[in-house]
mmCIF file of C-alpha atoms and ligand atoms in Angstrom:
data_model
loop_
_atom_site.group_PDB
_atom_site.id
_atom_site.type_symbol
_atom_site.label_atom_id
_atom_site.label_comp_id
_atom_site.label_asym_id
_atom_site.label_seq_id
_atom_site.Cartn_x
_atom_site.Cartn_y
_atom_site.Cartn_z
ATOM 1 C CA UNK A 1 -0.671 64.293 -72.034
ATOM 2 C CA UNK A 2 -1.561 61.553 -74.636
ATOM 3 C CA UNK A 3 -4.917 61.005 -76.085
ATOM 4 C CA UNK A 4 -4.721 57.253 -75.364
ATOM 5 C CA UNK A 5 -2.120 55.011 -73.943
ATOM 6 C CA UNK A 6 -0.369 52.384 -76.283
ATOM 7 C CA UNK A 7 -1.020 49.132 -74.747
ATOM 8 C CA UNK A 8 1.724 47.651 -76.336
ATOM 9 C CA UNK A 9 3.845 50.365 -74.348
ATOM 10 C CA UNK A 10 5.272 48.598 -71.457
ATOM 11 C CA UNK A 11 7.138 51.358 -69.828
ATOM 12 C CA UNK A 12 6.135 51.583 -66.091
ATOM 13 C CA UNK A 13 4.745 55.224 -65.539
ATOM 14 C CA UNK A 14 7.750 57.250 -63.856
ATOM 15 C CA UNK A 15 4.840 58.551 -61.711
ATOM 16 C CA UNK A 16 4.334 55.425 -60.147
ATOM 17 C CA UNK A 17 7.415 55.693 -58.221
ATOM 18 C CA UNK A 18 7.118 57.071 -54.536
ATOM 19 C CA UNK A 19 10.005 59.222 -53.389
ATOM 20 C CA UNK A 20 12.265 56.528 -52.254
ATOM 21 C CA UNK A 21 11.777 54.263 -55.078
ATOM 22 C CA UNK A 22 12.809 56.962 -57.014
ATOM 23 C CA UNK A 23 16.057 57.837 -55.201
ATOM 24 C CA UNK A 24 17.022 53.786 -55.146
ATOM 25 C CA UNK A 25 16.405 54.367 -58.964
ATOM 26 C CA UNK A 26 18.657 57.103 -58.976
ATOM 27 C CA UNK A 27 21.453 55.826 -56.791
ATOM 28 C CA UNK A 28 21.247 52.587 -58.976
ATOM 29 C CA UNK A 29 22.348 54.470 -62.191
ATOM 30 C CA UNK A 30 24.841 56.236 -60.522
ATOM 31 C CA UNK A 31 22.947 59.624 -60.262
ATOM 32 C CA UNK A 32 23.755 62.033 -57.389
ATOM 33 C CA UNK A 33 20.856 62.482 -54.879
ATOM 34 C CA UNK A 34 20.176 66.144 -55.910
ATOM 35 C CA UNK A 35 18.910 64.532 -59.373
ATOM 36 C CA UNK A 36 16.456 62.167 -57.587
ATOM 37 C CA UNK A 37 14.729 65.501 -55.814
ATOM 38 C CA UNK A 38 14.709 67.139 -58.869
ATOM 39 C CA UNK A 39 12.931 64.771 -60.715
ATOM 40 C CA UNK A 40 10.377 64.135 -57.800
ATOM 41 C CA UNK A 41 9.532 67.926 -57.460
ATOM 42 C CA UNK A 42 9.126 67.972 -61.544
ATOM 43 C CA UNK A 43 6.787 65.334 -61.034
ATOM 44 C CA UNK A 44 5.321 65.808 -57.699
ATOM 45 C CA UNK A 45 5.249 69.892 -56.828
ATOM 46 C CA UNK A 46 5.117 71.209 -60.527
ATOM 47 C CA UNK A 47 2.826 68.132 -61.807
ATOM 48 C CA UNK A 48 4.559 68.379 -65.297
ATOM 49 C CA UNK A 49 2.725 66.675 -67.857
ATOM 50 C CA UNK A 50 5.562 65.931 -70.374
ATOM 51 C CA UNK A 51 9.342 65.009 -70.175
ATOM 52 C CA UNK A 52 10.384 68.130 -72.046
ATOM 53 C CA UNK A 53 8.994 69.975 -68.900
ATOM 54 C CA UNK A 54 12.174 68.525 -66.769
ATOM 55 C CA UNK A 55 14.186 71.410 -68.335
ATOM 56 C CA UNK A 56 16.467 71.503 -65.387
ATOM 57 C CA UNK A 57 17.988 67.709 -66.515
ATOM 58 C CA UNK A 58 20.337 67.088 -68.948
ATOM 59 C CA UNK A 59 18.883 66.153 -71.991
ATOM 60 C CA UNK A 60 20.548 62.968 -71.858
ATOM 61 C CA UNK A 61 19.048 61.939 -68.550
ATOM 62 C CA UNK A 62 15.617 62.802 -69.803
ATOM 63 C CA UNK A 63 16.150 60.636 -72.567
ATOM 64 C CA UNK A 64 17.360 57.807 -70.414
ATOM 65 C CA UNK A 65 14.143 58.234 -68.490
ATOM 66 C CA UNK A 66 12.107 58.623 -71.461
ATOM 67 C CA UNK A 67 13.416 55.298 -72.861
ATOM 68 C CA UNK A 68 12.510 53.436 -69.416
ATOM 69 C CA UNK A 69 9.572 55.045 -68.467
ATOM 70 C CA UNK A 70 6.536 57.008 -69.295
ATOM 71 C CA UNK A 71 5.708 60.056 -67.733
ATOM 72 C CA UNK A 72 2.384 59.519 -66.275
ATOM 73 C CA UNK A 73 -0.016 56.615 -65.756
ATOM 74 C CA UNK A 74 -3.171 58.431 -67.559
ATOM 75 C CA UNK A 75 -4.210 59.743 -70.813
ATOM 76 C CA UNK A 76 -6.804 62.567 -71.471
ATOM 77 C CA UNK A 77 -9.912 60.997 -73.584
ATOM 78 C CA UNK A 78 -12.185 63.790 -73.062
ATOM 79 C CA UNK A 79 -11.931 67.184 -70.868
ATOM 80 C CA UNK A 80 -15.175 68.723 -70.582
ATOM 81 C CA UNK A 81 -15.768 72.830 -69.392
ATOM 82 C CA UNK A 82 -18.805 73.703 -67.578
ATOM 83 C CA UNK A 83 -20.392 76.983 -68.949
ATOM 84 C CA UNK A 84 -22.091 77.425 -65.826
ATOM 85 C CA UNK A 85 -19.593 77.370 -63.246
ATOM 86 C CA UNK A 86 -16.456 76.867 -64.505
ATOM 87 C CA UNK A 87 -16.063 73.050 -63.126
ATOM 88 C CA UNK A 88 -14.022 70.538 -65.227
ATOM 89 C CA UNK A 89 -14.299 67.080 -65.726
ATOM 90 C CA UNK A 90 -11.804 64.977 -67.408
ATOM 91 C CA UNK A 91 -12.619 61.361 -68.727
ATOM 92 C CA UNK A 92 -9.025 59.486 -67.989
ATOM 93 C CA UNK A 93 -8.029 56.672 -69.968
ATOM 94 C CA UNK A 94 -6.026 54.180 -68.104
ATOM 95 C CA UNK A 95 -3.443 51.430 -69.952
ATOM 96 C CA UNK A 96 -5.681 48.845 -69.765
ATOM 97 C CA UNK A 97 -8.193 50.438 -71.799
ATOM 98 C CA UNK A 98 -10.398 51.087 -68.985
ATOM 99 C CA UNK A 99 -11.448 54.807 -67.818
ATOM 100 C CA UNK A 100 -11.771 56.876 -64.782
ATOM 101 C CA UNK A 101 -13.477 60.442 -64.098
ATOM 102 C CA UNK A 102 -12.341 63.149 -62.342
ATOM 103 C CA UNK A 103 -13.765 66.770 -61.756
ATOM 104 C CA UNK A 104 -12.306 70.017 -60.750
ATOM 105 C CA UNK A 105 -14.892 72.174 -58.906
ATOM 106 C CA UNK A 106 -14.375 75.998 -58.326
ATOM 107 C CA UNK A 107 -15.528 77.811 -55.582
ATOM 108 C CA UNK A 108 -14.920 80.050 -52.707
ATOM 109 C CA UNK A 109 -14.484 79.129 -49.007
ATOM 110 C CA UNK A 110 -15.998 81.218 -46.084
ATOM 111 C CA UNK A 111 -13.145 83.808 -46.047
ATOM 112 C CA UNK A 112 -14.003 84.453 -49.708
ATOM 113 C CA UNK A 113 -10.859 82.930 -50.813
ATOM 114 C CA UNK A 114 -10.505 80.749 -54.428
ATOM 115 C CA UNK A 115 -11.094 77.011 -53.552
ATOM 116 C CA UNK A 116 -10.016 74.668 -56.123
ATOM 117 C CA UNK A 117 -11.333 71.094 -55.059
ATOM 118 C CA UNK A 118 -10.264 67.941 -57.322
ATOM 119 C CA UNK A 119 -13.027 65.352 -56.826
ATOM 120 C CA UNK A 120 -10.856 61.773 -57.676
ATOM 121 C CA UNK A 121 -11.822 58.127 -58.212
ATOM 122 C CA UNK A 122 -10.218 55.119 -56.109
ATOM 123 C CA UNK A 123 -11.433 52.584 -58.594
ATOM 124 C CA UNK A 124 -12.696 51.509 -61.960
ATOM 125 C CA UNK A 125 -16.476 51.130 -61.397
ATOM 126 C CA UNK A 126 -17.605 50.453 -57.878
ATOM 127 C CA UNK A 127 -18.431 47.285 -56.226
ATOM 128 C CA UNK A 128 -20.700 48.912 -53.706
ATOM 129 C CA UNK A 129 -23.505 48.961 -56.230
ATOM 130 C CA UNK A 130 -25.565 52.372 -54.906
ATOM 131 C CA UNK A 131 -28.862 52.270 -57.203
ATOM 132 C CA UNK A 132 -28.721 56.208 -57.531
ATOM 133 C CA UNK A 133 -25.438 56.316 -58.918
ATOM 134 C CA UNK A 134 -24.205 55.688 -62.572
ATOM 135 C CA UNK A 135 -20.743 54.221 -61.449
ATOM 136 C CA UNK A 136 -22.519 51.695 -59.107
ATOM 137 C CA UNK A 137 -25.031 50.602 -62.223
ATOM 138 C CA UNK A 138 -21.600 49.646 -64.349
ATOM 139 C CA UNK A 139 -20.323 47.222 -62.065
ATOM 140 C CA UNK A 140 -16.755 46.984 -60.848
ATOM 141 C CA UNK A 141 -13.500 46.408 -63.009
ATOM 142 C CA UNK A 142 -10.165 47.020 -60.642
ATOM 143 C CA UNK A 143 -8.818 48.968 -57.848
ATOM 144 C CA UNK A 144 -6.768 52.002 -59.129
ATOM 145 C CA UNK A 145 -2.623 52.359 -58.200
ATOM 146 C CA UNK A 146 -1.724 54.825 -55.766
ATOM 147 C CA UNK A 147 0.195 56.298 -58.790
ATOM 148 C CA UNK A 148 -3.105 56.538 -60.694
ATOM 149 C CA UNK A 149 -4.938 58.420 -57.908
ATOM 150 C CA UNK A 150 -2.320 60.952 -57.633
ATOM 151 C CA UNK A 151 -1.530 61.705 -61.338
ATOM 152 C CA UNK A 152 -5.478 62.768 -61.474
ATOM 153 C CA UNK A 153 -4.774 65.168 -58.874
ATOM 154 C CA UNK A 154 -1.659 66.267 -60.486
ATOM 155 C CA UNK A 155 -3.111 67.026 -64.096
ATOM 156 C CA UNK A 156 -5.170 69.540 -62.267
ATOM 157 C CA UNK A 157 -2.415 70.832 -60.290
ATOM 158 C CA UNK A 158 -0.311 71.395 -63.424
ATOM 159 C CA UNK A 159 -3.304 73.318 -64.983
ATOM 160 C CA UNK A 160 -4.370 75.256 -62.119
ATOM 161 C CA UNK A 161 -0.395 76.446 -62.144
ATOM 162 C CA UNK A 162 -1.015 78.079 -65.318
ATOM 163 C CA UNK A 163 -3.428 80.292 -64.058
ATOM 164 C CA UNK A 164 -1.593 81.472 -60.990
ATOM 165 C CA UNK A 165 -3.788 78.856 -58.826
ATOM 166 C CA UNK A 166 -3.510 75.856 -56.823
ATOM 167 C CA UNK A 167 -5.209 72.691 -55.884
ATOM 168 C CA UNK A 168 -6.541 73.250 -52.347
ATOM 169 C CA UNK A 169 -8.768 70.514 -51.722
ATOM 170 C CA UNK A 170 -8.560 66.683 -52.722
ATOM 171 C CA UNK A 171 -12.203 64.566 -51.936
ATOM 172 C CA UNK A 172 -12.124 61.087 -52.815
ATOM 173 C CA UNK A 173 -15.667 60.985 -53.962
ATOM 174 C CA UNK A 174 -15.426 60.039 -57.470
ATOM 175 C CA UNK A 175 -16.053 56.555 -58.595
ATOM 176 C CA UNK A 176 -15.038 53.537 -56.492
ATOM 177 C CA UNK A 177 -15.301 52.878 -52.892
ATOM 178 C CA UNK A 178 -11.743 54.299 -51.201
ATOM 179 C CA UNK A 179 -12.144 51.856 -48.054
ATOM 180 C CA UNK A 180 -11.960 49.050 -50.586
ATOM 181 C CA UNK A 181 -8.924 50.165 -51.812
ATOM 182 C CA UNK A 182 -7.054 51.207 -48.853
ATOM 183 C CA UNK A 183 -3.720 50.309 -49.658
ATOM 184 C CA UNK A 184 -3.649 52.634 -52.661
ATOM 185 C CA UNK A 185 -5.697 55.508 -50.991
ATOM 186 C CA UNK A 186 -3.397 55.704 -48.051
ATOM 187 C CA UNK A 187 -0.517 55.919 -50.018
ATOM 188 C CA UNK A 188 -2.004 58.557 -52.667
ATOM 189 C CA UNK A 189 -2.839 60.527 -49.244
ATOM 190 C CA UNK A 190 0.752 60.237 -48.007
ATOM 191 C CA UNK A 191 2.194 61.018 -51.139
ATOM 192 C CA UNK A 192 -0.491 64.088 -51.773
ATOM 193 C CA UNK A 193 0.543 65.635 -48.317
ATOM 194 C CA UNK A 194 4.414 65.065 -48.945
ATOM 195 C CA UNK A 195 5.656 68.544 -48.064
ATOM 196 C CA UNK A 196 8.312 67.990 -50.546
ATOM 197 C CA UNK A 197 5.953 66.851 -52.802
ATOM 198 C CA UNK A 198 2.235 68.661 -53.504
ATOM 199 C CA UNK A 199 2.332 69.419 -49.847
ATOM 200 C CA UNK A 200 -1.377 69.546 -49.535
ATOM 201 C CA UNK A 201 -2.664 69.658 -45.492
ATOM 202 C CA UNK A 202 -4.301 66.783 -44.541
ATOM 203 C CA UNK A 203 -7.280 68.868 -43.422
ATOM 204 C CA UNK A 204 -7.877 69.475 -47.126
ATOM 205 C CA UNK A 205 -8.385 65.781 -48.085
ATOM 206 C CA UNK A 206 -11.569 63.955 -47.193
ATOM 207 C CA UNK A 207 -12.322 60.394 -47.777
ATOM 208 C CA UNK A 208 -15.799 59.317 -48.535
ATOM 209 C CA UNK A 209 -17.491 55.881 -47.613
ATOM 210 C CA UNK A 210 -20.326 54.072 -47.495
ATOM 211 C CA UNK A 211 -18.907 52.230 -44.537
ATOM 212 C CA UNK A 212 -16.756 49.674 -44.683
ATOM 213 C CA UNK A 213 -16.914 49.054 -40.824
ATOM 214 C CA UNK A 214 -13.624 47.331 -40.226
ATOM 215 C CA UNK A 215 -11.780 50.372 -41.956
ATOM 216 C CA UNK A 216 -13.952 52.996 -40.615
ATOM 217 C CA UNK A 217 -12.667 51.788 -37.195
ATOM 218 C CA UNK A 218 -9.118 51.923 -38.426
ATOM 219 C CA UNK A 219 -9.095 54.889 -40.314
ATOM 220 C CA UNK A 220 -7.705 56.798 -37.422
ATOM 221 C CA UNK A 221 -4.723 54.498 -37.501
ATOM 222 C CA UNK A 222 -3.375 56.227 -40.693
ATOM 223 C CA UNK A 223 -5.526 59.272 -41.638
ATOM 224 C CA UNK A 224 -4.282 61.759 -39.237
ATOM 225 C CA UNK A 225 -6.132 64.942 -39.843
ATOM 226 C CA UNK A 226 -7.921 63.641 -43.050
ATOM 227 C CA UNK A 227 -11.271 64.234 -42.891
ATOM 228 C CA UNK A 228 -13.885 61.236 -42.973
ATOM 229 C CA UNK A 229 -17.515 61.310 -44.703
ATOM 230 C CA UNK A 230 -20.005 58.710 -44.163
ATOM 231 C CA UNK A 231 -21.972 58.075 -47.619
ATOM 232 C CA UNK A 232 -25.432 57.447 -45.291
ATOM 233 C CA UNK A 233 -28.360 58.421 -47.725
ATOM 234 C CA UNK A 234 -31.089 56.783 -45.625
ATOM 235 C CA UNK A 235 -32.061 56.746 -41.993
ATOM 236 C CA UNK A 236 -32.905 53.223 -41.846
ATOM 237 C CA UNK A 237 -31.891 49.521 -42.892
ATOM 238 C CA UNK A 238 -34.937 48.746 -45.352
ATOM 239 C CA UNK A 239 -34.406 52.151 -47.422
ATOM 240 C CA UNK A 240 -30.673 51.837 -47.063
ATOM 241 C CA UNK A 241 -30.194 48.278 -48.315
ATOM 242 C CA UNK A 242 -32.591 49.684 -51.167
ATOM 243 C CA UNK A 243 -30.276 52.546 -52.005
ATOM 244 C CA UNK A 244 -26.957 51.537 -50.721
ATOM 245 C CA UNK A 245 -26.645 47.409 -51.075
ATOM 246 C CA UNK A 246 -23.535 47.552 -49.008
ATOM 247 C CA UNK A 247 -25.628 48.102 -45.980
ATOM 248 C CA UNK A 248 -26.593 44.500 -45.921
ATOM 249 C CA UNK A 249 -22.750 43.560 -44.956
ATOM 250 C CA UNK A 250 -22.768 46.565 -42.514
ATOM 251 C CA UNK A 251 -25.943 47.688 -41.186
ATOM 252 C CA UNK A 252 -26.529 51.255 -39.830
ATOM 253 C CA UNK A 253 -26.299 50.245 -36.093
ATOM 254 C CA UNK A 254 -22.790 48.791 -36.852
ATOM 255 C CA UNK A 255 -21.903 51.564 -39.101
ATOM 256 C CA UNK A 256 -22.163 54.088 -36.282
ATOM 257 C CA UNK A 257 -20.901 52.156 -33.781
ATOM 258 C CA UNK A 258 -17.588 52.185 -36.000
ATOM 259 C CA UNK A 259 -17.858 56.244 -36.513
ATOM 260 C CA UNK A 260 -18.246 56.390 -32.768
ATOM 261 C CA UNK A 261 -15.133 54.423 -32.233
ATOM 262 C CA UNK A 262 -13.714 56.672 -34.667
ATOM 263 C CA UNK A 263 -14.767 59.870 -32.777
ATOM 264 C CA UNK A 264 -13.727 58.733 -29.493
ATOM 265 C CA UNK A 265 -10.403 58.451 -30.841
ATOM 266 C CA UNK A 266 -10.096 61.503 -33.101
ATOM 267 C CA UNK A 267 -12.591 64.140 -31.862
ATOM 268 C CA UNK A 268 -13.015 65.236 -35.495
ATOM 269 C CA UNK A 269 -15.870 66.230 -37.076
ATOM 270 C CA UNK A 270 -17.510 63.558 -39.564
ATOM 271 C CA UNK A 271 -19.704 64.175 -42.400
ATOM 272 C CA UNK A 272 -22.825 62.384 -43.534
ATOM 273 C CA UNK A 273 -23.581 62.351 -47.389
ATOM 274 C CA UNK A 274 -27.471 62.239 -47.803
ATOM 275 C CA UNK A 275 -28.506 62.436 -51.541
ATOM 276 C CA UNK A 276 -32.110 63.673 -51.728
ATOM 277 C CA UNK A 277 -34.122 61.441 -53.776
ATOM 278 C CA UNK A 278 -37.752 63.089 -54.109
ATOM 279 C CA UNK A 279 -40.285 61.084 -52.234
ATOM 280 C CA UNK A 280 -37.734 58.570 -51.507
ATOM 281 C CA UNK A 281 -36.022 59.474 -48.656
ATOM 282 C CA UNK A 282 -36.590 63.325 -48.511
ATOM 283 C CA UNK A 283 -39.738 63.712 -46.589
ATOM 284 C CA UNK A 284 -40.124 64.825 -42.777
ATOM 285 C CA UNK A 285 -40.072 61.247 -41.509
ATOM 286 C CA UNK A 286 -37.099 60.169 -42.695
ATOM 287 C CA UNK A 287 -35.471 64.008 -41.730
ATOM 288 C CA UNK A 288 -36.692 63.093 -38.133
ATOM 289 C CA UNK A 289 -35.707 59.536 -38.075
ATOM 290 C CA UNK A 290 -31.830 60.714 -39.166
ATOM 291 C CA UNK A 291 -32.100 63.580 -36.671
ATOM 292 C CA UNK A 292 -32.830 60.888 -34.131
ATOM 293 C CA UNK A 293 -29.555 58.791 -35.300
ATOM 294 C CA UNK A 294 -27.261 61.843 -35.184
ATOM 295 C CA UNK A 295 -28.369 63.587 -32.563
ATOM 296 C CA UNK A 296 -25.547 61.419 -29.998
ATOM 297 C CA UNK A 297 -23.368 63.040 -32.175
ATOM 298 C CA UNK A 298 -24.127 66.721 -31.556
ATOM 299 C CA UNK A 299 -21.451 69.109 -33.270
ATOM 300 C CA UNK A 300 -19.190 66.326 -34.609
ATOM 301 C CA UNK A 301 -21.726 65.297 -37.152
ATOM 302 C CA UNK A 302 -22.376 67.594 -40.287
ATOM 303 C CA UNK A 303 -24.951 66.471 -42.973
ATOM 304 C CA UNK A 304 -24.271 67.227 -46.495
ATOM 305 C CA UNK A 305 -27.731 67.413 -48.038
ATOM 306 C CA UNK A 306 -26.949 66.667 -51.774
ATOM 307 C CA UNK A 307 -29.546 66.998 -54.639
ATOM 308 C CA UNK A 308 -29.524 64.136 -56.737
ATOM 309 C CA UNK A 309 -27.905 64.400 -59.771
ATOM 310 C CA UNK A 310 -30.048 62.432 -62.752
ATOM 311 C CA UNK A 311 -28.678 60.277 -65.889
ATOM 312 C CA UNK A 312 -30.274 58.624 -68.610
ATOM 313 C CA UNK A 313 -31.120 55.119 -66.645
ATOM 314 C CA UNK A 314 -31.590 56.477 -63.032
ATOM 315 C CA UNK A 315 -34.976 56.060 -61.704
ATOM 316 C CA UNK A 316 -35.337 58.636 -59.116
ATOM 317 C CA UNK A 317 -36.249 62.171 -59.210
ATOM 318 C CA UNK A 318 -34.011 65.043 -57.742
ATOM 319 C CA UNK A 319 -34.799 66.602 -54.347
ATOM 320 C CA UNK A 320 -34.730 69.862 -54.061
ATOM 321 C CA UNK A 321 -36.129 73.364 -53.556
ATOM 322 C CA UNK A 322 -38.623 73.886 -50.509
ATOM 323 C CA UNK A 323 -38.529 70.028 -49.690
ATOM 324 C CA UNK A 324 -34.803 70.317 -49.263
ATOM 325 C CA UNK A 325 -35.085 73.060 -46.934
ATOM 326 C CA UNK A 326 -37.337 71.662 -44.699
ATOM 327 C CA UNK A 327 -35.572 68.630 -44.390
ATOM 328 C CA UNK A 328 -32.518 70.608 -43.332
ATOM 329 C CA UNK A 329 -34.572 72.530 -41.171
ATOM 330 C CA UNK A 330 -35.860 69.770 -39.047
ATOM 331 C CA UNK A 331 -31.929 68.538 -38.554
ATOM 332 C CA UNK A 332 -30.848 72.035 -37.937
ATOM 333 C CA UNK A 333 -33.790 72.156 -35.108
ATOM 334 C CA UNK A 334 -32.573 69.106 -34.056
ATOM 335 C CA UNK A 335 -29.024 70.767 -33.202
ATOM 336 C CA UNK A 336 -27.595 68.720 -36.229
ATOM 337 C CA UNK A 337 -25.177 71.047 -38.543
ATOM 338 C CA UNK A 338 -27.002 70.955 -42.276
ATOM 339 C CA UNK A 339 -25.935 72.198 -45.258
ATOM 340 C CA UNK A 340 -27.700 71.858 -48.937
ATOM 341 C CA UNK A 341 -24.820 71.275 -51.538
ATOM 342 C CA UNK A 342 -25.493 73.277 -54.950
ATOM 343 C CA UNK A 343 -24.351 70.819 -57.442
ATOM 344 C CA UNK A 344 -21.702 71.633 -59.489
ATOM 345 C CA UNK A 345 -21.326 71.175 -63.361
ATOM 346 C CA UNK A 346 -24.542 69.604 -64.258
ATOM 347 C CA UNK A 347 -24.003 70.670 -67.695
ATOM 348 C CA UNK A 348 -21.072 68.222 -67.845
ATOM 349 C CA UNK A 349 -22.355 65.305 -66.216
ATOM 350 C CA UNK A 350 -20.246 66.087 -63.618
ATOM 351 C CA UNK A 351 -21.865 63.535 -61.027
ATOM 352 C CA UNK A 352 -20.095 60.155 -60.322
ATOM 353 C CA UNK A 353 -20.120 57.674 -63.286
ATOM 354 C CA UNK A 354 -21.975 59.603 -65.947
ATOM 355 C CA UNK A 355 -19.442 60.844 -68.535
ATOM 356 C CA UNK A 356 -17.669 57.317 -68.610
ATOM 357 C CA UNK A 357 -21.008 55.726 -69.107
ATOM 358 C CA UNK A 358 -22.311 58.131 -71.810
ATOM 359 C CA UNK A 359 -18.439 57.888 -73.886
ATOM 360 C CA UNK A 360 -19.326 53.899 -73.800
ATOM 361 C CA UNK A 361 -22.387 54.209 -74.464
ATOM 362 C CA UNK A 362 -21.931 56.151 -77.919
HETATM 363 S S1 SF4 B 1 -22.230 56.461 -54.599
HETATM 364 FE FE1 SF4 B 1 -19.827 56.111 -54.560
HETATM 365 S S2 SF4 B 1 -19.966 54.241 -53.617
HETATM 366 FE FE2 SF4 B 1 -21.866 54.306 -54.662
HETATM 367 S S3 SF4 B 1 -21.764 53.053 -56.195
HETATM 368 FE FE3 SF4 B 1 -21.166 55.253 -56.604
HETATM 369 S S4 SF4 B 1 -19.218 55.286 -56.454
HETATM 370 FE FE4 SF4 B 1 -19.697 53.653 -55.521
#
């Protein structure tokens, strides 16, 4: 993968084409169907990062492809490795000169099996403007295409295959509000779960949203077994308006009604993300209020408490330690599942938007 994309190179990324478009292209130049299947498998299953990796194709066909297409939609601008926990972060460059971040988080599931989670971006910047988030403070540029989203995963898929490992989970928790880019996110989920391609289980994918109410209500229409996470971060509108300005469009009452609609249809557990900001939203009173909001959902609600990752312009203090434990305990006593999520990659600016901002500021 190149370090930068030449803006004068107008070839379309081959990875932009879905399976059907690839078949149509192959048929259009008189190729047998199995050639289209080979190209698709190389792109979407093996995740090759160079045309030279398509060794099953005749050299003449590889040349033809390369004349007409670039292989991928992304270039690697910066690739950081955490010494502390082996997580990795890449700043990907896009053809228009903008950049997005993607993180690979390594861990284990409850059964002790390796878990490799790719946290993808869905937009360049983010219109939601959360005040504790480096991306939110940087404004919004544009939506990503499905190909640009899928290519973030395929980069790490290819990398993990070299180690004999595979991507196990994908979370839409990087830059951007996925439900403000539903068309591309939907197509990306379809492509990632295509059994002929990467073949991820839909249950291994999570879409996280600040709560775009109409899209939360219709999430069940297309998401199948895909998980829904709500970035709540505050238990009342006054506080949430300050932390998640999109709350002014969709206040908590409307958001929770939309979640109820989703739950009635799916009976699938919903995660509530709650970043812990010391002295702002992590006091016992807020925990009690949160418990009151989520009690009606019983075991169908799970709260992920996330100690805030500081960044230079951030004006909060990370909530952690005994206060975080006490917050979690109040929820548990109220019958609500709660987990404190231990941050990964603190040494590589793994929180959303930090790396892009650091590079832009240099
Ligand atoms: S936290 Fe997520 S939704 Fe909020 S501004 Fe950052 S990227 Fe956007």
